Structure formats: structure tokens, C-alpha cells
Short mmCIF file of C-alpha atoms in Angstrom, two decimals:
data_model
loop_
_atom_site.label_atom_id
_atom_site.label_comp_id
_atom_site.label_asym_id
_atom_site.label_seq_id
_atom_site.Cartn_x
_atom_site.Cartn_y
_atom_site.Cartn_z
CA UNK T 15 -0.10 0.10 0.06
CA UNK T 16 1.17 3.35 -0.55
CA UNK T 17 2.11 5.49 2.40
CA UNK T 18 1.42 8.48 0.30
CA UNK T 19 -2.19 7.61 -0.57
CA UNK T 20 -2.59 6.90 2.66
CA UNK T 21 -1.48 10.10 4.07
CA UNK T 22 -3.81 11.94 1.53
CA UNK T 23 -6.69 10.33 3.10
CA UNK T 24 -6.20 11.01 6.78
CA UNK T 25 -4.37 14.45 6.47
CA UNK T 26 -6.82 17.42 6.99
CA UNK T 27 -5.15 20.23 5.23
CA UNK T 28 -3.28 20.70 1.96
CA UNK T 29 -1.34 23.85 0.71
CA UNK T 30 -1.96 26.22 -1.99
CA UNK T 31 0.63 27.65 -4.46
CA UNK T 32 -0.10 31.09 -5.01
CA UNK T 33 0.01 32.91 -8.42
CA UNK T 34 2.41 35.89 -8.67
CA UNK T 35 2.24 39.37 -6.88
CA UNK T 36 -0.61 41.44 -8.25
CA UNK T 37 -0.30 45.31 -8.90
CA UNK T 38 -3.22 46.63 -6.93
CA UNK T 39 -4.91 45.91 -3.57
CA UNK T 40 -8.25 46.57 -1.74
CA UNK T 41 -7.84 47.55 2.02
CA UNK T 42 -10.28 46.35 4.62
CA UNK T 43 -10.74 48.16 7.61
CA UNK T 44 -9.68 46.39 11.00
CA UNK T 45 -6.73 44.41 8.81
CA UNK T 46 -3.71 46.85 10.15
CA UNK T 47 0.06 45.86 9.27
CA UNK T 48 1.90 44.75 12.27
CA UNK T 49 5.28 45.46 13.46
CA UNK T 50 8.03 43.80 11.77
CA UNK T 51 6.41 43.10 8.30
CA UNK T 52 8.86 43.36 5.42
CA UNK T 53 5.62 43.68 3.43
CA UNK T 54 1.63 42.84 3.56
CA UNK T 55 -0.16 40.80 1.07
CA UNK T 56 -3.88 40.27 -0.01
CA UNK T 57 -6.24 37.55 -0.81
CA UNK T 58 -9.52 37.59 -2.30
CA UNK T 59 -12.31 35.67 -4.31
CA UNK T 60 -15.74 34.70 -4.93
CA UNK T 61 -18.40 32.91 -2.78
CA UNK T 62 -20.96 31.34 -4.52
CA UNK T 63 -23.77 29.08 -3.75
CA UNK T 64 -24.62 26.03 -5.92
CA UNK T 65 -22.53 27.90 -8.54
CA UNK T 66 -24.44 31.40 -8.00
CA UNK T 67 -22.66 34.71 -6.60
CA UNK T 68 -23.92 34.99 -3.11
CA UNK T 69 -24.28 38.75 -2.03
CA UNK T 70 -23.60 39.45 1.62
CA UNK T 71 -21.79 36.19 2.33
CA UNK T 72 -19.87 36.45 5.53
CA UNK T 73 -16.20 35.32 4.92
CA UNK T 74 -13.71 34.91 7.81
CA UNK T 75 -9.96 34.86 7.67
CA UNK T 76 -7.81 33.26 10.20
CA UNK T 77 -4.14 32.95 10.86
CA UNK T 78 -1.65 32.69 13.69
CA UNK T 79 -0.08 35.74 11.99
CA UNK T 80 -3.12 37.75 12.87
CA UNK T 81 -4.03 39.17 16.17
CA UNK T 82 -7.83 38.18 15.46
CA UNK T 83 -9.75 36.97 12.76
CA UNK T 84 -10.90 39.21 10.01
CA UNK T 85 -14.38 39.31 8.67
CA UNK T 86 -15.60 40.79 5.52
CA UNK T 87 -18.90 40.37 3.42
CA UNK T 88 -19.21 39.63 -0.34
CA UNK T 89 -20.54 42.31 -2.71
CA UNK T 90 -23.50 41.83 -5.09
CA UNK T 91 -21.00 39.66 -7.35
CA UNK T 92 -20.01 37.57 -4.45
CA UNK T 93 -16.54 39.27 -4.51
CA UNK T 94 -14.38 39.73 -1.56
CA UNK T 95 -11.14 41.27 -0.65
CA UNK T 96 -8.88 41.27 2.50
CA UNK T 97 -5.60 43.46 2.12
CA UNK T 98 -2.96 44.49 4.51
CA UNK T 99 -2.25 40.65 5.47
CA UNK T 100 1.14 39.77 6.80
CA UNK T 101 2.97 36.61 5.56
CA UNK T 102 1.93 33.47 7.23
CA UNK T 103 -0.63 30.38 6.63
CA UNK T 104 -4.32 31.49 6.36
CA UNK T 105 -7.46 29.58 6.54
CA UNK T 106 -10.73 31.24 4.67
CA UNK T 107 -14.36 30.10 6.07
CA UNK T 108 -17.12 31.16 4.37
CA UNK T 109 -20.81 31.34 5.43
CA UNK T 110 -24.58 32.52 4.35
CA UNK T 111 -27.92 31.98 5.59
CA UNK T 112 -29.48 28.54 3.92
CA UNK T 113 -25.71 27.23 3.27
CA UNK T 114 -23.25 25.07 4.99
CA UNK T 115 -20.26 26.78 6.55
CA UNK T 116 -17.65 25.71 4.82
CA UNK T 117 -13.34 26.36 4.63
CA UNK T 118 -11.78 26.98 1.35
CA UNK T 119 -11.57 23.58 -0.37
CA UNK T 120 -14.04 22.07 1.01
CA UNK T 121 -17.74 21.19 -0.59
CA UNK T 122 -19.04 19.55 2.31
CA UNK T 123 -17.83 19.57 6.20
CA UNK T 124 -16.27 16.16 6.08
CA UNK T 125 -14.04 17.32 3.25
CA UNK T 126 -10.31 18.17 3.69
CA UNK T 127 -9.74 21.89 3.11
CA UNK T 128 -6.61 23.95 1.89
CA UNK T 129 -4.42 26.65 3.46
CA UNK T 130 -2.99 29.77 1.68
CA UNK T 131 0.30 30.35 2.42
CA UNK T 132 0.84 33.96 1.98
CA UNK T 133 4.24 35.26 1.38
CA UNK T 134 5.67 38.52 1.18
CA UNK T 135 3.83 41.22 -0.96
CA UNK T 136 2.02 38.53 -2.43
CA UNK T 137 -1.58 38.69 -3.68
CA UNK T 138 -4.02 35.79 -4.69
CA UNK T 139 -7.45 36.72 -6.08
CA UNK T 140 -8.86 33.20 -6.76
CA UNK T 141 -9.44 31.91 -3.16
CA UNK T 142 -13.03 31.04 -4.45
CA UNK T 143 -15.71 28.92 -2.16
CA UNK T 144 -18.83 27.10 -3.42
CA UNK T 145 -21.31 27.14 -0.88
CA UNK T 146 -23.82 23.84 -0.77
CA UNK T 147 -27.41 24.10 0.34
CA UNK T 148 -27.77 23.20 4.00
CA UNK T 149 -30.12 20.31 4.94
CA UNK T 150 -32.75 20.12 8.01
CA UNK T 151 -34.37 17.08 9.68
CA UNK T 152 -37.34 17.07 12.24
CA UNK T 153 -38.53 14.51 14.21
CA UNK T 154 -40.89 13.41 17.39
CA UNK T 155 -40.09 11.91 20.65
CA UNK T 156 -43.29 9.96 22.45
CA UNK T 157 -43.60 7.96 25.65
CA UNK T 158 -44.67 4.55 25.42
CA UNK T 159 -48.27 5.50 25.71
CA UNK T 160 -47.76 7.75 22.57
CA UNK T 161 -48.02 11.05 24.40
CA UNK T 162 -45.34 13.67 23.44
CA UNK T 163 -42.29 13.71 25.47
CA UNK T 164 -41.45 17.28 26.20
CA UNK T 165 -37.91 18.18 27.10
CA UNK T 166 -36.29 14.99 25.94
CA UNK T 167 -32.60 15.30 24.90
CA UNK T 168 -32.00 14.35 21.63
CA UNK T 169 -28.47 13.77 19.96
CA UNK T 170 -27.68 13.81 16.59
CA UNK T 171 -24.53 11.42 15.27
CA UNK T 172 -23.10 11.34 11.96
CA UNK T 173 -21.84 7.80 10.53
CA UNK T 174 -18.10 8.11 9.56
CA UNK T 175 -15.16 5.93 8.85
CA UNK T 176 -12.51 5.69 10.92
CA UNK T 177 -9.67 3.47 10.25
CA UNK T 178 -11.75 1.23 8.36
CA UNK T 179 -14.50 1.27 10.96
CA UNK T 180 -17.73 2.88 11.33
CA UNK T 181 -18.29 5.19 14.11
CA UNK T 182 -20.77 7.78 15.26
CA UNK T 183 -19.62 11.42 15.81
CA UNK T 184 -21.72 13.91 17.09
CA UNK T 185 -22.28 16.79 14.92
CA UNK T 186 -24.12 19.46 16.98
CA UNK T 187 -25.20 20.20 20.26
CA UNK T 188 -28.01 18.25 21.85
CA UNK T 189 -31.48 19.69 21.30
CA UNK T 190 -34.24 19.49 23.70
CA UNK T 191 -37.72 18.51 22.27
CA UNK T 192 -40.58 21.37 22.43
CA UNK T 193 -44.10 20.65 24.45
CA UNK T 194 -45.08 18.50 21.18
CA UNK T 195 -42.08 16.29 21.50
CA UNK T 196 -40.61 17.83 18.39
CA UNK T 197 -36.95 18.38 17.64
CA UNK T 198 -35.12 20.13 14.93
CA UNK T 199 -31.87 20.11 13.48
CA UNK T 200 -30.45 22.30 10.66
CA UNK T 201 -27.36 22.98 8.65
CA UNK T 202 -26.56 19.73 7.87
CA UNK T 203 -24.44 18.29 5.48
CA UNK T 204 -25.14 15.15 3.15
CA UNK T 205 -24.32 12.04 5.09
CA UNK T 206 -25.83 8.99 7.10
CA UNK T 207 -27.04 9.96 10.28
CA UNK T 208 -28.83 8.67 13.50
CA UNK T 209 -30.62 10.25 16.61
CA UNK T 210 -30.49 9.05 20.20
CA UNK T 211 -33.08 10.46 22.62
CA UNK T 212 -32.91 10.44 26.67
CA UNK T 213 -35.31 11.60 29.17
CA UNK T 214 -34.63 12.63 32.95
CA UNK T 215 -38.19 11.79 33.88
CA UNK T 216 -38.57 9.40 36.77
CA UNK T 217 -41.80 7.93 38.83
CA UNK T 218 -42.33 5.25 40.86
CA UNK T 219 -44.43 1.90 40.35
CA UNK T 220 -47.94 1.82 41.25
CA UNK T 221 -47.45 -1.84 42.86
CA UNK T 222 -43.66 -2.52 43.65
CA UNK T 223 -42.86 1.28 44.53
CA UNK T 224 -39.80 0.77 42.67
CA UNK T 225 -38.26 3.47 40.80
CA UNK T 226 -38.62 3.82 36.77
CA UNK T 227 -37.31 5.76 34.05
CA UNK T 228 -36.45 5.85 30.17
CA UNK T 229 -33.52 4.07 28.49
CA UNK T 230 -31.40 5.75 26.25
CA UNK T 231 -33.40 4.98 22.71
CA UNK T 232 -31.97 5.38 19.45
CA UNK T 233 -34.00 5.57 16.27
CA UNK T 234 -36.25 3.86 15.53
CA UNK T 235 -37.16 2.98 19.46
CA UNK T 236 -34.20 0.67 20.21
CA UNK T 237 -32.08 0.37 23.09
CA UNK T 238 -29.11 -1.29 21.51
CA UNK T 239 -26.64 0.95 19.63
CA UNK T 240 -25.82 -1.60 17.19
CA UNK T 241 -29.45 -1.52 16.10
CA UNK T 242 -29.76 2.12 15.75
CA UNK T 243 -31.36 3.07 12.12
CA UNK T 244 -29.31 5.11 9.62
CA UNK T 245 -30.92 7.32 7.48
CA UNK T 246 -29.32 9.28 4.32
CA UNK T 247 -29.40 13.03 4.29
CA UNK T 248 -29.14 14.59 0.68
CA UNK T 249 -27.81 17.96 0.15
CA UNK T 250 -30.48 20.65 0.58
CA UNK T 251 -32.72 18.23 1.65
CA UNK T 252 -35.74 18.77 4.52
CA UNK T 253 -36.13 15.18 6.06
CA UNK T 254 -39.11 14.83 8.33
CA UNK T 255 -40.61 11.69 10.48
CA UNK T 256 -37.51 10.82 12.43
CA UNK T 257 -39.49 9.57 15.18
CA UNK T 258 -38.82 7.83 18.63
CA UNK T 259 -40.54 5.95 20.94
CA UNK T 260 -39.10 5.91 24.34
CA UNK T 261 -38.39 2.45 26.07
CA UNK T 262 -39.41 2.47 30.17
CA UNK T 263 -37.74 0.26 32.82
CA UNK T 264 -36.92 0.08 36.35
CA UNK T 265 -34.03 2.30 37.57
CA UNK T 266 -31.12 0.30 38.71
CA UNK T 267 -28.20 0.33 41.22
CA UNK T 268 -24.53 -0.38 40.04
CA UNK T 269 -21.87 -0.39 42.75
CA UNK T 270 -18.23 -1.84 42.74
CA UNK T 271 -14.47 -0.85 43.68
CA UNK T 272 -12.09 1.46 42.10
CA UNK T 273 -8.30 0.40 42.26
CA UNK T 274 -5.28 1.83 40.81
CA UNK T 275 -2.51 0.44 38.72
CA UNK T 276 -0.62 -1.30 41.38
CA UNK T 277 -3.95 -2.80 42.97
CA UNK T 278 -4.43 -0.45 45.80
CA UNK T 279 -8.21 0.92 46.81
CA UNK T 280 -8.36 4.51 45.60
CA UNK T 281 -10.39 6.99 47.55
CA UNK T 282 -12.00 10.41 46.39
CA UNK T 283 -12.08 8.95 42.40
CA UNK T 284 -14.74 10.36 40.37
CA UNK T 285 -17.05 7.79 38.69
CA UNK T 286 -19.61 8.79 35.98
CA UNK T 287 -21.54 6.88 33.55
CA UNK T 288 -21.29 7.39 29.85
CA UNK T 289 -23.46 6.49 27.00
CA UNK T 290 -21.96 3.51 24.61
CA UNK T 291 -21.70 4.85 21.40
CA UNK T 292 -18.92 4.03 19.07
CA UNK T 293 -17.05 7.27 18.42
CA UNK T 294 -14.15 9.37 19.46
CA UNK T 295 -16.12 11.60 21.78
CA UNK T 296 -17.92 10.60 25.02
CA UNK T 297 -21.17 11.75 26.41
CA UNK T 298 -22.27 11.49 29.93
CA UNK T 299 -25.73 9.88 30.53
CA UNK T 300 -28.24 12.81 31.48
CA UNK T 301 -30.25 12.19 34.74
CA UNK T 302 -27.42 10.06 36.57
CA UNK T 303 -25.27 11.73 38.81
CA UNK T 304 -21.41 11.02 39.27
CA UNK T 305 -20.36 9.88 42.36
CA UNK T 306 -16.85 9.81 44.00
CA UNK T 307 -15.66 6.86 45.81
CA UNK T 308 -15.20 5.90 49.75
CA UNK T 309 -11.67 5.30 51.54
CA UNK T 310 -12.01 2.04 50.66
CA UNK T 311 -12.81 2.59 46.99
CA UNK T 312 -16.04 1.61 46.60
CA UNK T 313 -18.61 3.33 45.00
CA UNK T 314 -22.52 3.37 44.37
CA UNK T 315 -24.58 4.92 41.33
CA UNK T 316 -28.02 5.02 41.61
CA UNK T 317 -30.68 5.74 39.06
CA UNK T 318 -29.32 4.04 36.49
CA UNK T 319 -31.80 2.93 33.30
CA UNK T 320 -31.57 -0.26 31.64
CA UNK T 321 -29.05 0.11 28.76
CA UNK T 322 -25.42 -0.19 27.62
CA UNK T 323 -22.91 1.99 29.22
CA UNK T 324 -19.19 2.78 29.82
CA UNK T 325 -18.36 3.60 33.65
CA UNK T 326 -15.47 5.77 33.65
CA UNK T 327 -13.32 6.18 36.93
CA UNK T 328 -10.36 9.22 37.28
CA UNK T 329 -7.82 9.77 39.89
CA UNK T 330 -7.05 13.36 39.94
CA UNK T 331 -3.36 14.09 39.96
CA UNK T 332 -2.63 16.71 37.21
CA UNK T 333 -3.37 17.18 33.54
CA UNK T 334 -0.80 14.69 32.66
CA UNK T 335 -0.63 12.45 35.80
CA UNK T 336 -4.30 11.32 35.74
CA UNK T 337 -5.12 7.66 36.14
CA UNK T 338 -8.32 6.77 34.52
CA UNK T 339 -9.97 3.68 33.31
CA UNK T 340 -13.27 2.67 31.80
CA UNK T 341 -15.14 -0.48 31.69
CA UNK T 342 -18.66 -1.58 29.77
CA UNK T 343 -21.55 -1.89 31.54
CA UNK T 344 -24.61 -3.61 30.07
CA UNK T 345 -27.23 -2.99 32.57
CA UNK T 346 -30.44 -5.12 33.11
CA UNK T 347 -30.59 -5.59 36.81
CA UNK T 348 -28.95 -4.24 39.70
CA UNK T 349 -25.16 -4.61 39.68
CA UNK T 350 -22.92 -5.25 42.58
CA UNK T 351 -19.49 -6.06 41.90
CA UNK T 352 -18.30 -3.76 38.88
CA UNK T 353 -14.40 -3.47 39.46
CA UNK T 354 -12.68 -1.02 37.77
CA UNK T 355 -8.68 -0.73 37.53
CA UNK T 356 -7.14 2.55 36.34
CA UNK T 357 -4.40 2.47 34.10
CA UNK T 358 -1.17 4.49 34.86
CA UNK T 359 -0.09 7.47 32.27
CA UNK T 360 2.69 6.89 29.73
CA UNK T 361 4.58 8.98 27.34
CA UNK T 362 6.40 8.37 24.26
CA UNK T 363 9.48 9.97 22.72
CA UNK T 364 10.17 9.79 19.03
CA UNK T 365 12.66 11.36 16.48
CA UNK T 366 12.09 12.00 13.00
CA UNK T 367 14.16 11.40 10.16
CA UNK T 368 14.55 11.92 6.00
CA UNK T 369 14.69 8.75 4.06
CA UNK T 370 17.01 10.20 1.48
CA UNK T 371 19.19 12.18 3.64
CA UNK T 372 17.34 15.63 2.84
CA UNK T 373 17.76 18.24 5.39
CA UNK T 374 15.49 17.54 8.37
CA UNK T 375 14.58 21.46 8.49
CA UNK T 376 12.81 21.17 5.03
CA UNK T 377 10.75 17.96 5.86
CA UNK T 378 9.59 19.37 8.97
CA UNK T 379 8.36 22.96 8.88
CA UNK T 380 5.60 23.19 11.17
CA UNK T 381 4.64 19.64 11.55
CA UNK T 382 3.17 17.87 14.81
CA UNK T 383 2.79 14.05 15.57
CA UNK T 384 -0.54 13.28 16.51
CA UNK T 385 -1.46 10.30 18.70
CA UNK T 386 -4.98 9.00 18.03
CA UNK T 387 -7.01 6.47 20.36
CA UNK T 388 -7.52 2.96 19.66
CA UNK T 389 -11.27 2.66 19.33
CA UNK T 390 -11.21 -0.85 20.11
CA UNK T 391 -10.89 0.04 23.84
CA UNK T 392 -13.53 1.61 26.07
CA UNK T 393 -11.68 4.52 26.83
CA UNK T 394 -13.81 6.75 25.07
CA UNK T 395 -12.73 9.75 27.45
CA UNK T 396 -9.51 10.07 25.48
CA UNK T 397 -8.89 12.55 22.73
CA UNK T 398 -6.06 12.64 20.15
CA UNK T 399 -3.21 14.43 21.36
CA UNK T 400 -0.79 16.48 18.94
CA UNK T 401 2.54 17.53 20.05
CA UNK T 402 4.82 20.03 18.00
CA UNK T 403 8.03 18.48 16.23
CA UNK T 404 11.12 20.29 17.51
CA UNK T 405 13.78 21.28 14.97
CA UNK T 406 16.12 18.90 15.95
CA UNK T 407 13.19 16.44 15.00
CA UNK T 408 12.41 15.22 18.47
CA UNK T 409 8.98 15.04 20.06
CA UNK T 410 7.19 13.77 22.97
CA UNK T 411 3.74 13.31 23.96
CA UNK T 412 2.62 12.71 27.78
CA UNK T 413 -0.46 11.58 29.45
CA UNK T 414 -1.33 8.48 27.35
CA UNK T 415 -3.66 6.08 28.59
CA UNK T 416 -4.11 2.79 26.63
CA UNK T 417 -3.12 2.27 22.76
CA UNK T 418 -2.89 4.90 20.10
CA UNK T 419 -2.08 5.15 16.36
CA UNK T 420 0.68 7.59 15.37
CA UNK T 421 0.70 10.08 12.37
CA UNK T 422 2.45 13.16 11.39
CA UNK T 423 0.45 16.36 10.27
CA UNK T 424 0.84 19.84 8.81
CA UNK T 425 3.95 18.65 6.93
CA UNK T 426 5.34 20.92 4.27
CA UNK T 427 4.13 20.36 0.70
CA UNK T 428 5.45 17.41 -1.07
CA UNK T 429 6.53 15.53 1.99
CA UNK T 430 4.60 12.44 3.44
CA UNK T 431 5.19 9.83 5.89
CA UNK T 432 7.22 6.67 4.83
CA UNK T 433 7.19 4.66 7.92
CA UNK T 434 7.26 4.55 11.94
CA UNK T 435 9.64 1.91 13.53
CA UNK T 436 10.09 0.75 16.89
CA UNK T 437 13.34 -0.70 17.83
CA UNK T 438 13.66 -1.43 13.95
CA UNK T 439 10.13 -3.06 13.58
CA UNK T 440 7.67 -1.39 11.34
CA UNK T 441 4.41 -0.41 13.22
CA UNK T 442 2.98 2.42 10.67
CA UNK T 443 -0.54 0.65 11.06
CA UNK T 444 -0.42 -0.79 14.71
CA UNK T 445 -1.55 0.77 17.75
CA UNK T 446 1.14 1.56 19.89
CA UNK T 447 0.49 0.69 23.58
CA UNK T 448 2.47 1.37 27.10
CA UNK T 449 5.64 0.16 27.85
CA UNK T 450 6.08 -3.49 29.73
CA UNK T 451 8.36 -1.77 32.01
CA UNK T 452 8.53 2.02 33.08
CA UNK T 453 6.28 4.90 31.70
CA UNK T 454 8.10 5.57 28.21
CA UNK T 455 8.45 4.32 25.06
CA UNK T 456 11.43 4.96 23.44
CA UNK T 457 13.52 3.97 20.09
CA UNK T 458 10.45 5.38 17.96
CA UNK T 459 11.81 6.51 14.45
CA UNK T 460 9.49 8.56 12.17
CA UNK T 461 10.61 8.30 8.63
CA UNK T 462 9.35 10.88 6.10
CA UNK T 463 10.18 11.06 2.33
CA UNK T 464 9.08 13.64 -0.72
CA UNK T 465 9.25 10.65 -3.28
CA UNK T 466 5.68 9.55 -3.68
CA UNK T 467 4.92 5.91 -4.77
CA UNK T 468 2.37 4.77 -7.35
CA UNK T 469 -0.15 1.61 -7.77
CA UNK T 470 -0.60 0.54 -11.37
CA UNK T 471 -2.84 -2.19 -12.56
CA UNK T 472 -5.96 -3.17 -14.51
CA UNK T 473 -9.45 -3.61 -13.29
CA UNK T 474 -11.11 -6.57 -14.70
CA UNK T 475 -14.64 -8.58 -14.16
CA UNK T 476 -15.04 -12.54 -13.24
CA UNK T 477 -14.32 -13.27 -17.09
CA UNK T 478 -11.07 -11.78 -16.96
CA UNK T 479 -12.29 -8.75 -19.45
CA UNK T 480 -11.12 -5.09 -18.40
CA UNK T 481 -13.56 -3.00 -17.18
CA UNK T 482 -13.60 0.89 -17.79
CA UNK T 483 -15.08 3.54 -15.72
CA UNK T 484 -14.62 1.80 -12.32
CA UNK T 485 -13.25 3.51 -9.22
CA UNK T 486 -10.20 2.37 -7.44
CA UNK T 487 -9.80 3.05 -3.66
CA UNK T 488 -6.53 3.03 -1.66
CA UNK T 489 -6.65 2.68 2.11
#
């Protein structure tokens, strides 16, 4: 498999090669030159919606070279210009009512975007952005009797592919239902979605006096995350009828003990219930309060609706020294022995080299190394951890828990990942876990190259005949 093709798939930004300087500039109030600039530059373009110029579209230019973002609006022909810009890398974002908010280079919010590298006294006027129509969806949440469920909280999740796996990512803030049980989401891009409803309502049974509540319920009214129904949303579509019937059940008690990585009971650890969803983000379960452990490490969680969850425990020692862990919980009855053993944080140290003895400074630029969590583990609280690459090619990432995949990002144009090795073994496509001894993984070498590889061949059918107009996907 070509490393170059893989990097093109997972890297979020590309670089724009600019045209020669222009003779005239149009200055914008609020973008003032800074101290020490040898020269100033300019960028501009046209904002369209489905190919037609948009009047009054809002364009925002952002860069580390600016003290704050600069925002302008397009004229009657959809044109905008921003002048008096210092040299640097710029991200340009456009938005207009009824259309998706997109960065330069995107056709949907999931696409990669392009960074404009502005050199001294350079101007470019072809930073054009074509906005796609935004979609909307509405639905209704009802209780087991078909009555409107007001004040339910509805989460919208979008299906994405991550390292060959299907995951669900929250796309917007959760929305409460109105008095008719109706929820609405707007400004959506095309894709596959699902929704999840929770409700804080509790009540006592008429016969057993037990407490009851509602399980987290996925569209179309199921409690198992893997059975959640997906629905396609097309560009500019208004989708209706995404309805959910909440599923009631007796509220449960969950108890157990928390111990640290050395097997010792932990007092004053925080224990919280998270929704079970295959995602790079975690969501707390509404209505289930968190708790803290006693001196002997024991804890008890009350009022847990039946369902699938992840129970997380954390010991606070500092941002990069916290021990944490999470275990899966499928609750259909009271649980009295859910044991949680926290993990000790670890760190990695790596050095960057080039494959062809090119100067390291040319290959690194403003690059960084990112550690991305392995989603096969229950540690949903983790986030990708980036760290800048130092001028000598060294990089250190601390506060790691569990296993991670590594990838370099923000490399200069033309440079890409060749391989990642640990003690001479290629681990480019493998998750890296904590060391067997100690707290640091060393002997990591990340090799970069500016020589792209290619893949060639012939696509044939079952009869061995060449097939035209096929699509080849490298991953």
C-alpha cells in the first residue's frame, strides 16, 4: 500500500501554491499591518452558492499571524478582498444563511480544506468557495403511550469511517424537544445519520414502589446501539418523520470498587456513567449523577436506566498524571461487583528522520505528531494528542492511556510519511501501547519522504475482461 495515498486520505489540510503578486490591493478596515512586517499581502475570491454568486456572504480569514480573525462580506457579485495581511498560513471560511459553513477547498464539512500560504507582498484573488445548500431534519419523541415527550434531549450523530471502522460522531449540540415532543436540526451536510433520545423523567411503580425511568433510546425506538437505524440526508434536503418512542424500565443500582494500577483501593476517585456509542467522543448519561469513591475504593451509582454504558473512573493528580479507566456495562438488573482498575499514564519519545538524507528542516516545517486513540478500547474519554516536532526532529507526547495510532500532520507540501519503526520493527499501521516496564516508550523513529509511490494495474471482471470507468480506492 502506498504511504502517500494513505496520508492523502487522513491529513486534514493541503497547501495552495500562490500566483505571482498583483499590482493593486483593496484595503479592508480592521486588518492593520503589524510591527516587523517586511511587506503585506492580499487575498480575495468569489463566494457562490450552488454555482451562483452570493451577496452578503460572511468571509472570515484566520491565521496565527493575525491578532484576531478578519471578517468581511461579499459584494453584489459575490466578491471579497482582504488586504494588509502579513506573511503566513491562512484559513478562509465562508457562510451564508441556508448554506453550509465551509472552509476554502471543501464541498462539505467532512472534506479536507486548503491552507493559503501568503508570502511577502503576495496577492491571490482566486480563493473561491462554493457553498452547498444546508439540510434540515425534524422528528418527534413520544412516551410508551404515544404522548409527546417534552424536554427530552436528542443527540444527532453522523456515521463516519475511521481506520476502516464505522463510528458515530456527534455533529451538533443536543436539542431539547418542545411541548409537542418535536426536535429540529439544521445546517446539515449530506451523509448518514442517526439520533438518540434520553429523558430525565422518573416515577414510582404503582405496585412495587420501585423507581422507573427511560433507557437511552435510538431511532427507531431501540435501546441497542448496534441496532440504531441510519438515514441518508441529501444536500439541501428537508427530512421529516425521524420519530422515537422512549423505552421505559426500572432504574438500577450499580456498585463496585476502584483500584489503581498497583492494585490499591482509591478514595475520592470520580465515577461517571457515559453513553455507549462507538465514537471518538463521549457523552454523559443525563439524569445519572456522578459519584466519588469512599476511602476503601467503593462506589455506588443510583437511578441508572437499563441500557448499555461505559463506566469511567478517574484519579486526579494533574493534567498529564491522572490515572483513568473505563469498563463496559450492560445493565438489565442491579450490578453489585463492577470492578474498575485505573491505568497509569505513559509517554512516548520519537525522532524524525528523512529517507533520502534531505535536510530535516525542509521536511518538518510546522509539523506535529498526533496520537489517535484506538477505538477498540473502552477508553472513550481520550482525545487525540498532538505535539509539535522540535527543530532537531524530536517529539514527546505525555499523558497517554491505553493504545494509540501515530501519524504526522501539517508537513510541508510534497513531504509525507514513509514509515514508523520501534526498535527496527515497522508499526506504521499498528496501535502503540504502554511499555511493559517503566512509563516511557522510546526507540521510535518516524521516517519522512518526498518521493511518492504509485500503484498501477488493470481492473477486470469475473471473466477476465477489462472494465472501464471503475473506481479504485486505496486505504
